[in-house]
XYZ file of C-alpha atoms in Angstrom:
576
model
C 34.698 -26.310 -32.617
C 32.256 -27.813 -30.119
C 30.939 -25.839 -27.164
C 32.579 -28.297 -24.778
C 36.003 -27.905 -26.411
C 35.625 -24.107 -26.472
C 34.799 -24.076 -22.764
C 37.749 -26.258 -21.937
C 40.156 -24.096 -23.929
C 38.787 -20.939 -22.359
C 39.049 -22.386 -18.880
C 42.628 -23.477 -19.533
C 43.520 -20.060 -20.862
C 41.961 -18.473 -17.802
C 44.043 -20.621 -15.490
C 47.181 -19.660 -17.365
C 46.325 -15.981 -17.199
C 45.546 -16.207 -13.513
C 48.899 -17.839 -12.898
C 50.569 -15.075 -14.871
C 48.858 -12.401 -12.820
C 49.978 -14.146 -9.652
C 53.560 -14.179 -10.855
C 53.618 -10.785 -12.522
C 51.824 -8.795 -9.836
C 53.413 -9.920 -6.657
C 52.364 -8.040 -3.523
C 56.007 -7.253 -2.843
C 56.203 -5.411 -6.186
C 53.147 -3.253 -5.560
C 52.938 -0.370 -3.079
C 50.381 -1.400 -0.428
C 47.410 0.930 -0.248
C 45.428 -0.871 2.392
C 43.866 -4.209 3.299
C 40.092 -4.561 3.539
C 37.608 -7.363 3.810
C 35.894 -6.209 0.621
C 37.142 -4.097 -2.274
C 34.388 -2.672 -4.527
C 35.182 -1.442 -8.038
C 32.890 1.422 -9.088
C 30.707 3.927 -7.264
C 27.505 3.590 -9.290
C 24.262 2.116 -7.973
C 25.677 -1.455 -7.947
C 28.992 -0.563 -6.296
C 27.653 1.749 -3.600
C 24.805 -0.613 -2.679
C 27.286 -3.462 -2.426
C 29.668 -1.399 -0.289
C 26.873 -0.293 2.033
C 25.631 -3.858 2.472
C 29.167 -5.135 3.197
C 29.859 -2.391 5.676
C 26.603 -3.033 7.564
C 27.620 -6.672 7.924
C 30.709 -5.469 9.758
C 33.111 -5.913 6.870
C 35.803 -3.299 6.287
C 35.142 -1.937 2.787
C 36.645 0.518 0.280
C 35.188 1.717 -3.037
C 37.572 2.436 -5.939
C 36.250 4.803 -8.555
C 37.945 5.559 -11.882
C 36.259 8.949 -12.362
C 36.938 12.198 -10.506
C 33.265 12.024 -9.470
C 31.091 9.416 -7.812
C 27.748 8.038 -9.000
C 28.597 6.728 -12.465
C 25.767 6.347 -14.972
C 23.226 6.044 -12.141
C 23.844 9.673 -11.149
C 23.161 10.745 -14.747
C 19.941 8.791 -15.042
C 16.264 9.226 -14.279
C 16.813 6.528 -11.627
C 13.740 4.423 -12.209
C 14.077 1.199 -10.192
C 12.206 -1.902 -11.222
C 11.774 -4.242 -8.211
C 8.607 -6.314 -8.006
C 6.864 -6.611 -4.606
C 8.982 -3.907 -3.050
C 7.656 -2.302 0.128
C 7.006 1.062 -1.539
C 4.570 -0.249 -4.150
C 2.902 -2.665 -1.729
C 2.272 0.226 0.684
C 0.750 2.166 -2.236
C -1.675 -0.673 -2.910
C -0.122 -2.049 -6.083
C -1.619 -5.546 -6.565
C 1.711 -7.348 -6.997
C 2.473 -10.855 -5.830
C 5.542 -13.120 -6.003
C 3.665 -15.404 -8.396
C 2.801 -12.549 -10.737
C 6.320 -11.245 -10.692
C 7.889 -14.639 -11.401
C 5.485 -15.334 -14.263
C 6.101 -11.914 -15.797
C 9.879 -11.974 -15.526
C 10.068 -15.476 -16.974
C 7.838 -14.424 -19.895
C 9.931 -11.327 -20.581
C 13.403 -12.869 -20.214
C 12.719 -16.284 -21.695
C 15.449 -18.926 -21.686
C 18.364 -16.441 -21.908
C 18.851 -16.216 -18.117
C 18.772 -19.156 -15.653
C 15.701 -19.296 -13.450
C 17.988 -19.312 -10.412
C 19.185 -15.804 -11.195
C 15.683 -14.574 -11.901
C 14.513 -16.029 -8.548
C 17.440 -14.469 -6.732
C 16.614 -11.042 -8.095
C 12.936 -11.355 -7.175
C 13.675 -12.828 -3.758
C 16.253 -10.250 -2.610
C 15.107 -7.083 -4.404
C 12.442 -6.075 -1.867
C 14.808 -6.654 1.047
C 17.421 -4.569 -0.719
C 15.035 -1.615 -0.947
C 14.173 -1.988 2.764
C 17.873 -2.175 3.615
C 18.717 0.942 1.667
C 15.913 2.898 3.310
C 17.058 1.757 6.747
C 20.705 2.619 6.173
C 20.635 5.815 4.124
C 18.477 8.953 3.830
C 16.919 7.564 0.624
C 13.168 7.253 0.341
C 11.263 6.223 -2.767
C 8.074 7.084 -4.683
C 5.914 4.806 -6.815
C 5.929 5.945 -10.499
C 2.195 5.461 -10.752
C 0.962 4.687 -14.241
C 4.387 3.911 -15.722
C 3.363 0.560 -17.112
C 5.532 -2.531 -17.211
C 6.878 -2.655 -20.721
C 4.867 -5.758 -21.680
C 1.761 -5.484 -19.452
C -0.196 -7.919 -21.608
C 2.131 -10.783 -20.670
C 1.228 -13.011 -17.700
C 1.874 -11.134 -14.481
C 2.374 -7.774 -16.212
C 0.998 -4.661 -14.453
C -0.466 -1.873 -16.641
C -0.073 0.590 -13.768
C 3.529 -0.366 -13.213
C 5.994 -1.535 -10.564
C 8.688 1.070 -10.931
C 9.823 3.412 -8.184
C 12.188 6.391 -8.109
C 14.071 8.249 -5.340
C 12.266 10.934 -3.433
C 13.664 14.442 -3.072
C 16.891 14.677 -1.066
C 18.778 17.679 0.270
C 22.240 17.598 -1.246
C 23.620 19.594 1.681
C 23.547 16.365 3.690
C 26.738 15.435 1.846
C 28.668 18.552 2.792
C 31.732 19.138 0.656
C 31.304 15.719 -1.014
C 28.324 17.078 -3.009
C 30.814 18.836 -5.308
C 32.085 15.422 -6.401
C 28.693 14.050 -7.526
C 28.628 13.137 -11.236
C 26.307 15.649 -12.930
C 23.003 14.583 -14.520
C 22.576 13.748 -18.196
C 19.858 16.434 -18.405
C 19.870 19.392 -16.067
C 16.587 20.212 -14.326
C 15.497 23.771 -15.102
C 16.598 26.220 -12.412
C 14.062 26.751 -9.677
C 12.172 23.508 -10.313
C 12.182 20.203 -8.483
C 11.259 17.515 -11.035
C 10.756 13.794 -10.643
C 11.053 11.295 -13.500
C 7.320 10.694 -13.384
C 6.701 14.442 -13.925
C 8.233 14.538 -17.422
C 5.276 12.748 -18.939
C 3.101 15.730 -17.907
C 5.640 18.494 -18.415
C 5.704 17.564 -22.117
C 1.965 18.393 -22.147
C 2.028 21.682 -20.229
C 0.739 23.720 -23.171
C -2.251 21.435 -23.854
C -3.170 19.808 -20.570
C -4.641 21.135 -17.325
C -2.839 18.396 -15.435
C 0.400 19.219 -17.270
C 0.139 22.839 -16.151
C -0.661 21.680 -12.581
C 2.382 19.423 -12.498
C 4.586 22.277 -13.750
C 3.231 24.468 -10.992
C 3.892 21.712 -8.429
C 7.509 21.414 -9.652
C 7.915 25.172 -9.206
C 6.306 25.053 -5.716
C 8.768 22.336 -4.660
C 11.678 24.401 -5.919
C 10.416 27.511 -4.155
C 9.990 25.631 -0.870
C 13.499 24.167 -1.112
C 14.936 27.630 -1.786
C 13.120 29.097 1.245
C 14.474 26.294 3.413
C 18.007 26.793 2.088
C 18.183 23.309 0.634
C 19.934 21.946 -2.437
C 17.155 19.726 -3.789
C 18.137 16.562 -5.637
C 15.895 14.094 -7.484
C 16.273 11.195 -9.901
C 19.820 9.877 -10.314
C 21.292 12.745 -8.365
C 19.171 11.798 -5.342
C 19.980 8.109 -5.700
C 23.740 8.581 -5.916
C 23.853 11.236 -3.178
C 21.696 9.129 -0.835
C 23.873 6.037 -1.267
C 27.024 8.144 -0.798
C 25.601 9.605 2.407
C 24.940 6.037 3.643
C 28.590 5.227 2.950
C 29.745 8.376 4.758
C 27.747 7.391 7.813
C 29.143 3.860 7.658
C 32.734 5.238 7.366
C 33.299 3.697 3.901
C 35.907 5.548 1.864
C 35.342 6.221 -1.846
C 38.703 6.639 -3.607
C 38.164 8.787 -6.685
C 40.593 8.939 -9.635
C 41.497 5.320 -8.836
C 41.005 3.110 -11.912
C 41.272 -0.662 -11.854
C 44.202 -1.892 -13.961
C 44.206 -5.558 -12.905
C 42.649 -7.962 -10.486
C 45.160 -9.329 -8.038
C 45.235 -13.096 -7.597
C 46.819 -14.971 -4.699
C 46.788 -18.770 -4.396
C 44.168 -19.034 -7.129
C 41.766 -16.569 -5.490
C 41.039 -12.971 -6.427
C 42.496 -11.127 -3.444
C 42.612 -7.480 -4.403
C 42.658 -4.749 -7.019
C 45.723 -3.293 -8.695
C 45.531 0.422 -9.439
C 48.111 2.826 -10.895
C 49.078 3.788 -7.338
C 49.397 0.274 -5.942
C 47.491 -2.662 -4.444
C 44.270 -2.700 -2.454
C 44.121 -6.110 -0.814
C 40.821 -7.900 -0.238
C 40.638 -10.571 2.481
C 37.092 -11.754 1.580
C 36.303 -10.698 -2.014
C 36.256 -8.171 -4.799
C 32.958 -6.897 -6.215
C 33.123 -5.468 -9.754
C 30.540 -2.757 -10.325
C 32.522 -0.750 -12.855
C 29.816 -0.360 -15.519
C 29.700 -1.455 -19.132
C 31.870 -0.877 -22.175
C 29.772 1.666 -24.031
C 32.719 4.084 -24.438
C 35.173 1.434 -25.652
C 35.105 1.608 -29.446
C 37.219 -1.504 -29.919
C 34.970 -3.649 -27.709
C 31.829 -2.340 -29.401
C 33.321 -3.139 -32.786
C 34.287 -6.622 -31.582
C 30.996 -7.599 -30.041
C 28.184 -5.486 -31.467
C 26.423 -4.944 -34.759
C 27.339 -2.133 -37.073
C 26.836 0.745 -37.363
C 27.696 1.506 -33.748
C 29.270 4.531 -32.127
C 30.598 5.473 -28.696
C 29.261 8.967 -29.461
C 25.624 7.711 -29.390
C 25.575 6.521 -25.735
C 24.578 8.553 -22.707
C 26.461 6.251 -20.290
C 29.201 7.680 -18.078
C 32.284 8.425 -20.209
C 34.514 6.370 -17.929
C 32.661 3.163 -18.801
C 35.212 1.440 -21.012
C 34.837 -2.140 -19.807
C 37.758 -2.151 -17.412
C 36.173 -4.596 -14.960
C 34.879 -6.875 -17.712
C 38.284 -7.108 -19.390
C 40.040 -7.727 -16.063
C 37.667 -10.598 -15.390
C 38.199 -11.985 -18.888
C 41.943 -12.041 -18.303
C 41.271 -14.368 -15.401
C 39.247 -16.714 -17.621
C 35.788 -15.410 -16.728
C 32.948 -16.013 -19.176
C 30.942 -13.206 -20.749
C 27.449 -13.067 -22.244
C 25.023 -10.626 -23.926
C 27.958 -8.636 -25.230
C 26.057 -7.889 -28.430
C 23.310 -6.072 -26.559
C 22.756 -2.783 -24.752
C 20.041 -0.830 -22.983
C 19.074 0.559 -26.358
C 16.867 3.472 -27.330
C 16.536 5.704 -30.383
C 18.717 8.756 -29.929
C 19.091 12.053 -31.787
C 22.806 12.793 -32.273
C 22.671 16.448 -31.270
C 25.863 18.524 -31.197
C 27.847 17.795 -28.073
C 25.759 14.889 -26.734
C 23.079 12.529 -27.996
C 19.509 12.917 -26.844
C 17.774 9.685 -25.765
C 14.252 9.882 -27.215
C 11.336 8.853 -24.971
C 8.158 10.983 -25.191
C 9.088 12.636 -28.478
C 8.698 9.490 -30.617
C 5.466 8.501 -28.854
C 3.435 11.677 -28.753
C 0.646 11.900 -31.345
C 1.506 13.660 -34.590
C 4.786 11.983 -35.326
C 6.033 8.872 -37.143
C 9.352 7.173 -37.810
C 10.448 6.490 -41.369
C 13.500 4.657 -42.718
C 15.829 5.389 -45.630
C 13.161 4.174 -48.006
C 10.673 6.665 -46.605
C 8.539 3.933 -44.989
C 7.386 3.174 -41.457
C 8.832 -0.042 -40.074
C 8.008 -0.143 -36.347
C 5.510 0.816 -33.673
C 7.033 4.151 -32.635
C 5.585 3.821 -29.113
C 7.082 0.410 -28.401
C 9.640 -0.057 -25.630
C 12.744 1.803 -26.679
C 15.014 -1.273 -26.660
C 12.603 -3.033 -29.032
C 12.716 -0.135 -31.498
C 16.485 -0.348 -31.780
C 16.444 -4.140 -31.995
C 14.114 -3.732 -34.959
C 16.413 -1.146 -36.490
C 19.364 -3.518 -36.345
C 17.422 -6.601 -37.415
C 16.094 -4.900 -40.559
C 19.024 -2.682 -41.439
C 21.006 -5.174 -43.582
C 18.154 -5.567 -46.063
C 15.976 -2.444 -45.589
C 18.232 0.279 -44.132
C 16.820 1.736 -40.942
C 19.972 3.329 -39.554
C 19.637 6.262 -39.483
C 15.864 6.607 -39.317
C 13.894 9.836 -39.151
C 11.311 11.085 -36.659
C 8.888 13.114 -38.774
C 6.560 15.684 -37.088
C 4.638 18.769 -38.163
C 4.147 22.259 -36.776
C 0.975 21.240 -34.944
C 3.088 18.776 -32.965
C 5.702 21.482 -32.315
C 2.973 23.898 -31.201
C 1.678 21.467 -28.621
C 4.550 19.532 -27.035
C 7.877 20.051 -25.328
C 10.737 18.635 -27.427
C 13.756 17.792 -25.270
C 13.928 21.094 -23.388
C 12.550 23.246 -26.211
C 9.166 24.709 -25.294
C 6.256 24.489 -27.731
C 6.386 27.054 -30.614
C 10.000 27.960 -29.751
C 12.508 27.663 -32.562
C 15.009 24.830 -32.545
C 18.691 25.710 -32.086
C 20.612 26.525 -35.255
C 23.291 23.931 -34.523
C 20.680 21.165 -34.614
C 20.141 22.041 -38.265
C 23.814 22.701 -38.957
C 24.817 19.243 -37.645
C 22.188 17.453 -39.698
C 20.340 16.237 -36.615
C 17.253 18.265 -37.554
C 15.711 19.294 -40.888
C 12.782 21.570 -41.723
C 10.789 22.108 -44.893
C 7.408 23.521 -45.962
C 6.321 20.375 -47.838
C 6.725 16.672 -47.256
C 8.491 16.365 -50.645
C 10.964 19.071 -49.747
C 11.610 17.413 -46.377
C 12.245 14.124 -48.154
C 14.769 15.787 -50.394
C 16.489 17.348 -47.410
C 16.927 13.988 -45.610
C 17.632 11.987 -48.769
C 14.628 9.685 -48.887
C 12.268 9.077 -51.838
C 9.682 11.839 -51.862
C 6.847 9.717 -53.293
C 7.413 7.037 -50.631
C 7.496 9.484 -47.737
C 4.381 11.244 -49.051
C 2.559 7.899 -49.295
C 3.729 6.968 -45.792
C 2.396 10.225 -44.320
C -0.905 9.842 -46.168
C -1.287 6.249 -44.961
C -0.340 7.161 -41.400
C -2.822 10.076 -41.425
C -5.679 7.787 -42.478
C -4.882 5.378 -39.665
C -4.537 8.205 -37.157
C -7.925 9.663 -37.990
C -9.514 6.238 -37.352
C -7.388 5.779 -34.208
C -6.335 2.295 -35.242
C -2.802 1.523 -36.390
C -3.496 -1.708 -38.259
C 0.028 -1.599 -39.719
C 2.129 -1.694 -36.536
C -0.291 -1.718 -33.603
C 0.660 1.625 -32.073
C -1.626 2.060 -29.143
C -2.531 -1.589 -28.686
C -0.498 -1.921 -25.481
C -1.137 0.012 -22.290
C 2.577 0.868 -22.328
C 2.150 2.724 -25.631
C -0.058 5.289 -23.928
C 2.305 6.405 -21.173
C 4.036 9.260 -23.056
C 0.983 10.414 -24.991
C -1.679 13.109 -24.999
C -4.939 11.918 -23.368
C -6.849 14.798 -25.004
C -6.279 13.189 -28.408
C -9.120 10.801 -29.319
C -9.862 8.068 -30.148
C -6.232 6.945 -29.708
C -3.912 9.101 -27.600
C -0.911 7.770 -29.546
C -2.082 8.848 -32.983
C -2.713 12.163 -34.709
C -2.277 13.151 -38.374
C 0.504 15.336 -39.684
C -1.111 18.241 -41.545
C 0.324 21.628 -40.620
C 3.484 22.847 -42.360
C 6.367 23.294 -41.871
C 7.447 19.684 -41.330
C 10.427 18.529 -39.287
C 12.697 15.489 -39.417
C 15.033 14.367 -36.619
C 17.815 11.912 -37.274
C 17.559 8.716 -35.146
C 20.445 6.359 -34.393
C 20.876 3.389 -32.038
C 21.563 5.144 -28.738
C 21.857 3.457 -25.361
C 21.911 3.988 -21.617
C 24.860 1.601 -21.394
C 25.819 -1.866 -22.542
C 24.157 -4.858 -20.921
C 26.711 -7.601 -21.625
C 29.407 -8.540 -19.145
C 30.789 -11.131 -16.782
C 28.593 -14.184 -16.315
C 27.452 -14.584 -12.713
C 25.359 -17.005 -10.747
C 22.473 -16.477 -8.349
C 24.979 -15.401 -5.665
C 26.628 -12.811 -8.018
C 29.793 -14.928 -8.203
C 31.700 -14.642 -11.473
C 31.759 -17.878 -13.499
C 34.141 -19.414 -16.076
C 32.810 -20.886 -19.336
C 32.645 -24.343 -17.747
C 30.397 -23.021 -14.981
C 33.041 -23.064 -12.242
C 33.411 -20.092 -9.925
C 36.295 -17.618 -10.121
C 37.106 -17.623 -6.404
C 36.824 -14.289 -4.647
C 35.279 -12.443 -7.637
C 31.774 -11.008 -7.805
C 30.066 -8.692 -10.301
C 26.881 -6.596 -10.486
C 25.371 -3.908 -12.680
C 26.462 -3.407 -16.276
C 29.799 -5.105 -15.638
C 27.767 -8.343 -15.474
C 25.491 -10.004 -18.000
C 22.034 -8.603 -17.336
C 19.390 -10.677 -15.577
C 16.972 -9.151 -18.104
C 18.647 -11.051 -20.923
C 17.919 -9.433 -24.288
C 14.727 -7.799 -22.993
C 13.620 -5.028 -20.644
C 10.843 -5.638 -18.080
C 10.057 -2.062 -17.105
C 11.471 1.359 -16.200
C 14.460 0.770 -13.960
C 15.399 -2.702 -15.214
C 19.032 -1.566 -15.197
C 19.286 -0.022 -11.743
C 16.946 -2.383 -9.892
C 18.947 -5.524 -10.658
C 22.271 -3.625 -10.303
C 21.486 -2.660 -6.736
C 20.003 -6.074 -5.940
C 22.980 -8.114 -7.139
C 25.391 -5.717 -5.441
C 23.464 -6.384 -2.233
C 23.500 -10.122 -2.894
C 27.270 -10.134 -3.507
C 27.993 -8.384 -0.233
C 25.776 -10.690 1.768
C 27.290 -13.749 0.139
C 30.774 -12.555 1.079
C 29.542 -11.965 4.625
C 28.026 -15.463 4.740
C 24.513 -14.255 5.485
C 22.823 -14.805 2.118
């Protein structure tokens, strides 16, 4: 079937479905729950930014949230935000320019995403940050040193462009604070920790700066306690700050209100159907309902195997509701095979998304054959892409992160302090293994002992020279972010020599899916033939990512999500 014919058939089907929705969901048959200029689906970073922007343009707005909490995956996250040329990094002296940013994004994304969408993101992102700071209590900090993920590409910045929310007092929200979605990882009691601190907290036992950062985190926590504050950082700060902006703008957030259907009237999306009834939208509906990471059927339909809903750290309510509702109206989708991937350890209860642990010196990743197959310090999405690409012929799922006792004596692992024993249930679940020889470890994880021994020997010889000629670990500035600067000549590399040895099971985890409704530079949802679905907008993980199949830097999920939510609201208001 030709592409043209497929597009025509899909468009025709969409028109038929839209007509069916019109006939089957008449306003007279649905209890009216209110009429607004704008109805926003989802209270994550995309949805709340969109709602705030709409309200500040004088549009009556409501946010409908499926969960009993607000904040979505953004509230659970570290809340890095990748926005080139934003006012925070420019004020800090970061040498960014529009030309550099455009060259870099184009090099990272390639032909997967139209230049018009890339340009829209770059053009409106800085204004979005300024708008959020002007209309909420949110302030932001530059994540100095957190490199762009491909700093060697044209326009890449080795010192980074990413920002994160500054500390916020949760008491600003009053009773609403109790409805904030909790974080993926709790900050230790008494500390105030920023995302940028974790790099150093992992090194507290071996680094003077690491110890100083830990002391600073404790001092912040002590100060907040003395002042009677409830200190929030990272995703908790971002979600709370946006929610406070909505409170001040008198925007209601209806919790426990899932989208069941988009309401269509005279060929235009004109509201949202929920179990309780109809929320009408005079001007438009903005879908910011997240991805489909917790929908097993959709993952099986669109993504490579093996895949599991139990490996994601995205909000559990993200089951693709907004995407499927758009598809029923004939909307196109793209990038459905992809996600914001990262190697994860499937610990009991919840997966652990591996960042520093696979990059710190003294560890390597081996596959089922007992061999290395990737630069362990590469951007996390690239590591999982490699796992999937190779798995059919040289099984890499699961893989194993192999470390020794010297590594465990030096570095934090998840929230386990150096030298402390790992929880028994890690071993009982098969997520972790321990043995006194490499051969015994190989037997425990079911890989060939001779191959794993040869791999460790080869890796150790490279580590001693400080030059990974096999996979280039340490060649990029990005590789050195989560490493130990006291290790020379290459802070990414150290040999494994001190028993016992440990192996941690690695699977394709993710922060959420990145495929969704296809949108244009104005965040309007499109059909397969490129025509607009009238009245329907999308942003965040409910839309196909502006990053395409790649990942420009820390915060490449949240930065575009907020920006296209902002763009959607301004387009509806006619001020884009």
